[in-house]
PDB file of C-alpha atoms in Angstrom:
ATOM      1  CA  UNK N   1      -6.028  -2.140  20.593  1.00  0.00           C
ATOM      2  CA  UNK N   2      -2.896  -1.271  23.083  1.00  0.00           C
ATOM      3  CA  UNK N   3      -1.612   1.718  23.198  1.00  0.00           C
ATOM      4  CA  UNK N   4       0.607   3.956  21.208  1.00  0.00           C
ATOM      5  CA  UNK N   5       3.673   2.749  24.051  1.00  0.00           C
ATOM      6  CA  UNK N   6       2.838  -1.372  23.776  1.00  0.00           C
ATOM      7  CA  UNK N   7       3.414  -0.455  19.463  1.00  0.00           C
ATOM      8  CA  UNK N   8       6.709   1.454  19.296  1.00  0.00           C
ATOM      9  CA  UNK N   9       7.576  -1.743  21.625  1.00  0.00           C
ATOM     10  CA  UNK N  10       5.781  -4.795  19.785  1.00  0.00           C
ATOM     11  CA  UNK N  11       7.347  -2.913  16.323  1.00  0.00           C
ATOM     12  CA  UNK N  12      10.234  -1.437  17.213  1.00  0.00           C
ATOM     13  CA  UNK N  13       8.535   2.219  16.088  1.00  0.00           C
ATOM     14  CA  UNK N  14      10.010   5.481  19.010  1.00  0.00           C
ATOM     15  CA  UNK N  15       6.732   7.096  19.704  1.00  0.00           C
ATOM     16  CA  UNK N  16       8.217  10.370  18.826  1.00  0.00           C
ATOM     17  CA  UNK N  17       7.411   9.258  15.315  1.00  0.00           C
ATOM     18  CA  UNK N  18       4.326   7.965  15.614  1.00  0.00           C
ATOM     19  CA  UNK N  19       2.940  11.346  16.815  1.00  0.00           C
ATOM     20  CA  UNK N  20       4.181  12.085  14.065  1.00  0.00           C
ATOM     21  CA  UNK N  21       2.925   9.688  11.732  1.00  0.00           C
ATOM     22  CA  UNK N  22      -0.702  10.501  13.824  1.00  0.00           C
ATOM     23  CA  UNK N  23       0.346  15.304  13.063  1.00  0.00           C
ATOM     24  CA  UNK N  24       1.263  14.527   9.606  1.00  0.00           C
ATOM     25  CA  UNK N  25      -2.228  11.704   9.136  1.00  0.00           C
ATOM     26  CA  UNK N  26       0.334   9.252   7.297  1.00  0.00           C
ATOM     27  CA  UNK N  27      -1.020   7.032  10.826  1.00  0.00           C
ATOM     28  CA  UNK N  28      -4.325   7.356  12.867  1.00  0.00           C
ATOM     29  CA  UNK N  29      -5.098   5.820  15.885  1.00  0.00           C
ATOM     30  CA  UNK N  30      -8.207   4.964  15.430  1.00  0.00           C
ATOM     31  CA  UNK N  31      -8.755   6.026  19.299  1.00  0.00           C
ATOM     32  CA  UNK N  32      -7.575   7.843  21.582  1.00  0.00           C
ATOM     33  CA  UNK N  33      -8.923   7.126  25.687  1.00  0.00           C
ATOM     34  CA  UNK N  34      -9.619   9.686  28.238  1.00  0.00           C
ATOM     35  CA  UNK N  35      -6.883  11.138  29.404  1.00  0.00           C
ATOM     36  CA  UNK N  36      -6.277  11.553  25.129  1.00  0.00           C
ATOM     37  CA  UNK N  37      -3.713   8.504  24.324  1.00  0.00           C
ATOM     38  CA  UNK N  38      -2.861   7.192  21.302  1.00  0.00           C
ATOM     39  CA  UNK N  39      -5.359   3.642  20.448  1.00  0.00           C
ATOM     40  CA  UNK N  40      -4.222   1.508  17.852  1.00  0.00           C
ATOM     41  CA  UNK N  41      -6.011  -2.267  16.354  1.00  0.00           C
ATOM     42  CA  UNK N  42      -4.817  -4.382  13.881  1.00  0.00           C
ATOM     43  CA  UNK N  43      -6.440  -2.343  11.123  1.00  0.00           C
ATOM     44  CA  UNK N  44      -3.998   0.348  12.102  1.00  0.00           C
ATOM     45  CA  UNK N  45      -0.634  -2.621  12.406  1.00  0.00           C
ATOM     46  CA  UNK N  46      -1.302  -3.279   9.506  1.00  0.00           C
ATOM     47  CA  UNK N  47      -1.380   0.320   8.038  1.00  0.00           C
ATOM     48  CA  UNK N  48       2.293   0.853  10.094  1.00  0.00           C
ATOM     49  CA  UNK N  49       3.418  -2.916   8.296  1.00  0.00           C
ATOM     50  CA  UNK N  50       3.297  -1.362   4.856  1.00  0.00           C
ATOM     51  CA  UNK N  51       4.439   2.744   5.644  1.00  0.00           C
ATOM     52  CA  UNK N  52       7.842   0.086   7.366  1.00  0.00           C
ATOM     53  CA  UNK N  53       7.335  -2.115   4.132  1.00  0.00           C
ATOM     54  CA  UNK N  54       8.593   1.656   2.095  1.00  0.00           C
ATOM     55  CA  UNK N  55      10.479   2.583   4.047  1.00  0.00           C
ATOM     56  CA  UNK N  56      12.397  -0.041   3.065  1.00  0.00           C
ATOM     57  CA  UNK N  57      12.180   0.692  -0.589  1.00  0.00           C
ATOM     58  CA  UNK N  58      13.366   4.706   0.803  1.00  0.00           C
ATOM     59  CA  UNK N  59      10.040   6.228  -0.159  1.00  0.00           C
ATOM     60  CA  UNK N  60       9.118   9.752   1.317  1.00  0.00           C
ATOM     61  CA  UNK N  61       6.784   9.255   4.104  1.00  0.00           C
ATOM     62  CA  UNK N  62       3.804  11.707   1.455  1.00  0.00           C
ATOM     63  CA  UNK N  63       4.577   9.269  -1.540  1.00  0.00           C
ATOM     64  CA  UNK N  64       4.212   6.484   1.413  1.00  0.00           C
ATOM     65  CA  UNK N  65       0.777   7.681   2.573  1.00  0.00           C
ATOM     66  CA  UNK N  66      -0.564   8.539  -0.890  1.00  0.00           C
ATOM     67  CA  UNK N  67      -0.239   6.076  -1.817  1.00  0.00           C
ATOM     68  CA  UNK N  68      -1.226   4.001   1.096  1.00  0.00           C
ATOM     69  CA  UNK N  69      -4.085   6.229   1.086  1.00  0.00           C
ATOM     70  CA  UNK N  70      -5.343   5.140  -2.368  1.00  0.00           C
ATOM     71  CA  UNK N  71      -8.056   2.626  -3.655  1.00  0.00           C
ATOM     72  CA  UNK N  72      -6.145   1.383  -6.449  1.00  0.00           C
ATOM     73  CA  UNK N  73      -3.361  -0.061  -3.259  1.00  0.00           C
ATOM     74  CA  UNK N  74      -2.793  -3.298  -3.974  1.00  0.00           C
ATOM     75  CA  UNK N  75      -0.790  -4.941  -0.488  1.00  0.00           C
ATOM     76  CA  UNK N  76       0.105  -8.176  -2.872  1.00  0.00           C
ATOM     77  CA  UNK N  77       2.062  -5.953  -4.735  1.00  0.00           C
ATOM     78  CA  UNK N  78       4.296  -3.755  -2.227  1.00  0.00           C
ATOM     79  CA  UNK N  79       4.878  -7.371  -0.444  1.00  0.00           C
ATOM     80  CA  UNK N  80       6.236  -8.908  -3.948  1.00  0.00           C
ATOM     81  CA  UNK N  81       8.321  -5.566  -4.059  1.00  0.00           C
ATOM     82  CA  UNK N  82      10.098  -6.153  -0.299  1.00  0.00           C
ATOM     83  CA  UNK N  83      10.696  -9.705  -0.864  1.00  0.00           C
ATOM     84  CA  UNK N  84      13.139  -8.736  -4.141  1.00  0.00           C
ATOM     85  CA  UNK N  85      14.527  -6.251  -2.309  1.00  0.00           C
ATOM     86  CA  UNK N  86      15.430  -7.879   1.445  1.00  0.00           C
ATOM     87  CA  UNK N  87      16.666 -10.659  -1.248  1.00  0.00           C
ATOM     88  CA  UNK N  88      18.898  -8.546  -3.048  1.00  0.00           C
ATOM     89  CA  UNK N  89      19.916  -7.435   0.489  1.00  0.00           C
ATOM     90  CA  UNK N  90      20.550 -10.504   1.826  1.00  0.00           C
ATOM     91  CA  UNK N  91      23.021 -11.702  -1.295  1.00  0.00           C
ATOM     92  CA  UNK N  92      24.675  -8.429  -0.499  1.00  0.00           C
ATOM     93  CA  UNK N  93      25.417  -9.732   2.734  1.00  0.00           C
ATOM     94  CA  UNK N  94      26.106 -12.772   2.569  1.00  0.00           C
ATOM     95  CA  UNK N  95      29.098 -11.191  -0.917  1.00  0.00           C
ATOM     96  CA  UNK N  96      30.311  -9.044   2.110  1.00  0.00           C
ATOM     97  CA  UNK N  97      31.066 -12.460   4.399  1.00  0.00           C
ATOM     98  CA  UNK N  98      32.390 -14.317   2.363  1.00  0.00           C
ATOM     99  CA  UNK N  99      34.963 -11.442   1.610  1.00  0.00           C
ATOM    100  CA  UNK N 100      35.408 -11.033   4.216  1.00  0.00           C
ATOM    101  CA  UNK N 101      36.548 -14.630   5.546  1.00  0.00           C
ATOM    102  CA  UNK N 102      38.901 -14.750   2.327  1.00  0.00           C
ATOM    103  CA  UNK N 103      40.388 -11.641   3.987  1.00  0.00           C
ATOM    104  CA  UNK N 104      41.304 -13.403   7.212  1.00  0.00           C
ATOM    105  CA  UNK N 105      42.055 -16.834   5.495  1.00  0.00           C
ATOM    106  CA  UNK N 106      43.984 -15.996   3.093  1.00  0.00           C
ATOM    107  CA  UNK N 107      45.217 -13.743   5.398  1.00  0.00           C
ATOM    108  CA  UNK N 108      47.200 -11.378   2.175  1.00  0.00           C
ATOM    109  CA  UNK N 109      45.264  -8.184   0.051  1.00  0.00           C
ATOM    110  CA  UNK N 110      42.439  -9.170  -1.178  1.00  0.00           C
ATOM    111  CA  UNK N 111      42.143  -7.145  -3.579  1.00  0.00           C
ATOM    112  CA  UNK N 112      38.112  -7.600  -4.709  1.00  0.00           C
ATOM    113  CA  UNK N 113      35.715  -4.952  -3.826  1.00  0.00           C
ATOM    114  CA  UNK N 114      32.790  -5.982  -5.675  1.00  0.00           C
ATOM    115  CA  UNK N 115      30.960  -7.741  -2.515  1.00  0.00           C
ATOM    116  CA  UNK N 116      30.533  -3.051  -1.443  1.00  0.00           C
ATOM    117  CA  UNK N 117      28.590  -3.015  -5.480  1.00  0.00           C
ATOM    118  CA  UNK N 118      24.628  -1.314  -4.573  1.00  0.00           C
ATOM    119  CA  UNK N 119      24.416  -0.256  -7.797  1.00  0.00           C
ATOM    120  CA  UNK N 120      21.976  -3.311  -8.256  1.00  0.00           C
ATOM    121  CA  UNK N 121      20.268  -2.687  -5.322  1.00  0.00           C
ATOM    122  CA  UNK N 122      19.932   0.981  -5.696  1.00  0.00           C
ATOM    123  CA  UNK N 123      18.122   0.146  -9.131  1.00  0.00           C
ATOM    124  CA  UNK N 124      15.939  -2.530  -7.822  1.00  0.00           C
ATOM    125  CA  UNK N 125      14.871   0.822  -5.549  1.00  0.00           C
ATOM    126  CA  UNK N 126      14.022   2.844  -8.014  1.00  0.00           C
ATOM    127  CA  UNK N 127      12.853   0.936 -10.503  1.00  0.00           C
ATOM    128  CA  UNK N 128      10.023   0.312  -7.570  1.00  0.00           C
ATOM    129  CA  UNK N 129       9.701   3.664  -7.110  1.00  0.00           C
ATOM    130  CA  UNK N 130       8.526   4.776 -10.393  1.00  0.00           C
ATOM    131  CA  UNK N 131       6.100   1.856 -10.775  1.00  0.00           C
ATOM    132  CA  UNK N 132       4.314   3.047  -7.686  1.00  0.00           C
ATOM    133  CA  UNK N 133       4.107   6.725  -8.350  1.00  0.00           C
ATOM    134  CA  UNK N 134       4.768   7.619 -12.993  1.00  0.00           C
ATOM    135  CA  UNK N 135       1.627   6.309 -13.290  1.00  0.00           C
ATOM    136  CA  UNK N 136      -1.154   8.849 -14.519  1.00  0.00           C
ATOM    137  CA  UNK N 137      -3.742   7.449 -12.624  1.00  0.00           C
ATOM    138  CA  UNK N 138      -1.463   8.340  -8.998  1.00  0.00           C
ATOM    139  CA  UNK N 139      -0.238  11.377 -10.474  1.00  0.00           C
ATOM    140  CA  UNK N 140      -3.571  12.475 -11.168  1.00  0.00           C
ATOM    141  CA  UNK N 141      -4.944  11.781  -7.052  1.00  0.00           C
ATOM    142  CA  UNK N 142      -1.566  12.221  -5.693  1.00  0.00           C
ATOM    143  CA  UNK N 143      -3.415  15.967  -7.288  1.00  0.00           C
ATOM    144  CA  UNK N 144      -7.589  15.289  -6.986  1.00  0.00           C
ATOM    145  CA  UNK N 145      -5.666  14.501  -2.734  1.00  0.00           C
ATOM    146  CA  UNK N 146      -3.215  17.422  -1.449  1.00  0.00           C
ATOM    147  CA  UNK N 147      -6.395  19.464  -0.677  1.00  0.00           C
ATOM    148  CA  UNK N 148      -8.312  17.658   1.179  1.00  0.00           C
ATOM    149  CA  UNK N 149      -8.189  17.480   4.860  1.00  0.00           C
ATOM    150  CA  UNK N 150      -7.798  13.889   6.862  1.00  0.00           C
ATOM    151  CA  UNK N 151     -11.528  13.945   6.831  1.00  0.00           C
ATOM    152  CA  UNK N 152     -12.404  14.828   3.569  1.00  0.00           C
ATOM    153  CA  UNK N 153     -10.299  11.363   2.860  1.00  0.00           C
ATOM    154  CA  UNK N 154     -12.333   9.690   5.506  1.00  0.00           C
ATOM    155  CA  UNK N 155     -15.882  10.657   3.475  1.00  0.00           C
ATOM    156  CA  UNK N 156     -14.671   9.903   0.593  1.00  0.00           C
ATOM    157  CA  UNK N 157     -13.192   6.256   2.309  1.00  0.00           C
ATOM    158  CA  UNK N 158     -16.130   5.456   3.247  1.00  0.00           C
ATOM    159  CA  UNK N 159     -18.788   6.295   0.111  1.00  0.00           C
ATOM    160  CA  UNK N 160     -15.681   4.385  -1.567  1.00  0.00           C
ATOM    161  CA  UNK N 161     -16.413   2.024   0.335  1.00  0.00           C
ATOM    162  CA  UNK N 162     -19.759   1.998   0.587  1.00  0.00           C
ATOM    163  CA  UNK N 163     -20.789   1.458  -3.107  1.00  0.00           C
ATOM    164  CA  UNK N 164     -18.166  -1.547  -3.133  1.00  0.00           C
ATOM    165  CA  UNK N 165     -20.968  -2.999   0.101  1.00  0.00           C
ATOM    166  CA  UNK N 166     -23.488  -2.343  -1.475  1.00  0.00           C
ATOM    167  CA  UNK N 167     -23.019  -4.767  -4.578  1.00  0.00           C
ATOM    168  CA  UNK N 168     -22.363  -6.603  -1.626  1.00  0.00           C
ATOM    169  CA  UNK N 169     -26.183  -6.981  -1.430  1.00  0.00           C
ATOM    170  CA  UNK N 170     -26.523  -8.053  -4.694  1.00  0.00           C
ATOM    171  CA  UNK N 171     -24.449 -11.497  -4.222  1.00  0.00           C
ATOM    172  CA  UNK N 172     -27.438 -13.699  -4.874  1.00  0.00           C
ATOM    173  CA  UNK N 173     -27.799 -12.390  -7.969  1.00  0.00           C
ATOM    174  CA  UNK N 174     -26.085 -13.441 -11.598  1.00  0.00           C
ATOM    175  CA  UNK N 175     -22.158 -11.371 -11.832  1.00  0.00           C
ATOM    176  CA  UNK N 176     -23.950  -9.945 -14.661  1.00  0.00           C
ATOM    177  CA  UNK N 177     -27.215  -8.735 -13.379  1.00  0.00           C
ATOM    178  CA  UNK N 178     -27.732  -5.264 -15.201  1.00  0.00           C
ATOM    179  CA  UNK N 179     -28.741  -4.077 -11.942  1.00  0.00           C
ATOM    180  CA  UNK N 180     -25.071  -5.685 -11.100  1.00  0.00           C
ATOM    181  CA  UNK N 181     -23.629  -4.197 -14.037  1.00  0.00           C
ATOM    182  CA  UNK N 182     -24.614  -0.628 -13.048  1.00  0.00           C
ATOM    183  CA  UNK N 183     -23.697  -0.196  -9.971  1.00  0.00           C
ATOM    184  CA  UNK N 184     -19.969  -1.534 -11.086  1.00  0.00           C
ATOM    185  CA  UNK N 185     -21.060   1.540 -13.582  1.00  0.00           C
ATOM    186  CA  UNK N 186     -21.543   3.814 -10.331  1.00  0.00           C
ATOM    187  CA  UNK N 187     -17.753   2.497  -8.140  1.00  0.00           C
ATOM    188  CA  UNK N 188     -16.090   3.686 -11.709  1.00  0.00           C
ATOM    189  CA  UNK N 189     -17.648   6.547 -11.906  1.00  0.00           C
ATOM    190  CA  UNK N 190     -17.179   7.250  -7.654  1.00  0.00           C
ATOM    191  CA  UNK N 191     -13.372   6.257  -8.708  1.00  0.00           C
ATOM    192  CA  UNK N 192     -12.689   8.802 -11.777  1.00  0.00           C
ATOM    193  CA  UNK N 193     -14.846  11.342 -10.008  1.00  0.00           C
ATOM    194  CA  UNK N 194     -12.825  11.525  -7.128  1.00  0.00           C
ATOM    195  CA  UNK N 195      -9.583   9.283  -7.289  1.00  0.00           C
ATOM    196  CA  UNK N 196      -7.902   8.981 -11.470  1.00  0.00           C
ATOM    197  CA  UNK N 197      -9.987   8.353 -14.239  1.00  0.00           C
ATOM    198  CA  UNK N 198     -10.333   4.729 -14.512  1.00  0.00           C
ATOM    199  CA  UNK N 199      -9.413   3.252 -17.068  1.00  0.00           C
ATOM    200  CA  UNK N 200     -10.844  -0.540 -18.069  1.00  0.00           C
ATOM    201  CA  UNK N 201      -8.241  -1.723 -18.035  1.00  0.00           C
ATOM    202  CA  UNK N 202      -7.913   0.476 -14.382  1.00  0.00           C
ATOM    203  CA  UNK N 203     -10.970  -0.670 -12.728  1.00  0.00           C
ATOM    204  CA  UNK N 204     -10.037  -4.958 -14.118  1.00  0.00           C
ATOM    205  CA  UNK N 205      -6.332  -4.666 -12.267  1.00  0.00           C
ATOM    206  CA  UNK N 206      -9.119  -4.251  -9.482  1.00  0.00           C
ATOM    207  CA  UNK N 207     -10.877  -6.821  -9.660  1.00  0.00           C
ATOM    208  CA  UNK N 208      -7.694  -9.102  -9.928  1.00  0.00           C
ATOM    209  CA  UNK N 209      -6.665  -7.048  -6.888  1.00  0.00           C
ATOM    210  CA  UNK N 210     -10.793  -7.442  -5.016  1.00  0.00           C
ATOM    211  CA  UNK N 211     -10.535 -10.812  -4.996  1.00  0.00           C
ATOM    212  CA  UNK N 212      -6.389 -12.212  -3.958  1.00  0.00           C
ATOM    213  CA  UNK N 213      -6.130 -11.998   0.376  1.00  0.00           C
ATOM    214  CA  UNK N 214      -4.873  -8.660   1.711  1.00  0.00           C
ATOM    215  CA  UNK N 215      -6.587  -5.520   3.316  1.00  0.00           C
ATOM    216  CA  UNK N 216      -8.259  -4.706   0.361  1.00  0.00           C
ATOM    217  CA  UNK N 217      -9.806  -7.668   0.199  1.00  0.00           C
ATOM    218  CA  UNK N 218     -10.549  -7.865   3.751  1.00  0.00           C
ATOM    219  CA  UNK N 219     -11.544  -4.703   4.344  1.00  0.00           C
ATOM    220  CA  UNK N 220     -14.644  -5.534   1.078  1.00  0.00           C
ATOM    221  CA  UNK N 221     -15.904  -8.404   3.293  1.00  0.00           C
ATOM    222  CA  UNK N 222     -16.292  -6.118   6.376  1.00  0.00           C
ATOM    223  CA  UNK N 223     -18.207  -4.115   4.667  1.00  0.00           C
ATOM    224  CA  UNK N 224     -20.393  -5.561   2.967  1.00  0.00           C
ATOM    225  CA  UNK N 225     -20.591  -8.880   3.849  1.00  0.00           C
ATOM    226  CA  UNK N 226     -18.328 -12.617   3.483  1.00  0.00           C
ATOM    227  CA  UNK N 227     -18.305 -13.267  -1.104  1.00  0.00           C
ATOM    228  CA  UNK N 228     -18.438  -9.354  -1.121  1.00  0.00           C
ATOM    229  CA  UNK N 229     -15.009  -8.708  -2.341  1.00  0.00           C
ATOM    230  CA  UNK N 230     -14.810 -12.121  -4.543  1.00  0.00           C
ATOM    231  CA  UNK N 231     -17.810 -11.115  -5.717  1.00  0.00           C
ATOM    232  CA  UNK N 232     -16.547  -7.895  -6.330  1.00  0.00           C
ATOM    233  CA  UNK N 233     -14.122  -9.380  -9.008  1.00  0.00           C
ATOM    234  CA  UNK N 234     -16.091 -10.845 -11.044  1.00  0.00           C
ATOM    235  CA  UNK N 235     -18.856  -8.575 -11.424  1.00  0.00           C
ATOM    236  CA  UNK N 236     -15.809  -6.018 -12.341  1.00  0.00           C
ATOM    237  CA  UNK N 237     -14.695  -8.832 -14.082  1.00  0.00           C
ATOM    238  CA  UNK N 238     -18.097  -8.996 -16.742  1.00  0.00           C
ATOM    239  CA  UNK N 239     -18.584  -5.526 -16.573  1.00  0.00           C
ATOM    240  CA  UNK N 240     -15.036  -4.591 -18.338  1.00  0.00           C
ATOM    241  CA  UNK N 241     -15.990  -8.051 -21.000  1.00  0.00           C
ATOM    242  CA  UNK N 242     -18.409  -5.624 -22.491  1.00  0.00           C
TER     243      UNK N 242
END
């Protein structure tokens, strides 16, 4: 683990900002030293990366926290959006450079202002924010989560991962086995009760996300052992076929 000072130097995020992220529950340190200094592990740094990605998309910190705390958070989707936005910003910057070179080369007035137009970037950012924040599931999650303290959120997450870890003990069974399907039903009911109404479509999407490389996949395998995430994805697929 590394100190808050080292995290600041590594990421460019000020120590003051990191302290504030801790205060609002956006990025909690992994541990504290006896002297009260914050320590961060790789999992915390991955979360910080996700925070910075959403900041590039101009999300408010409160919205970022709710998205990252949701069990439905899809890091792959976030990365795809970030890549697209950065490519658009690169194109915008290249257009500005080309315009400046043209002005310098011609030595004359160049009455072309299209290179300054950022409407495409602004529209994409708006659409990206809507994609995360305007779904019924996210609004329901936000409503249920708004009055929970950090300890309550942590407990819910641990219970949620515990259900997935139980699936990991069934990896020797057929994903369609009755016991496995009962565990998937338990997972779906838990999500519905504590996060948002988990439709078959949402559950199917979650199962697909679990099988893809990313932090959620890694966390599930860490909780239930290697192969748990992939098995959970297959079990959910079988459940949704019914």
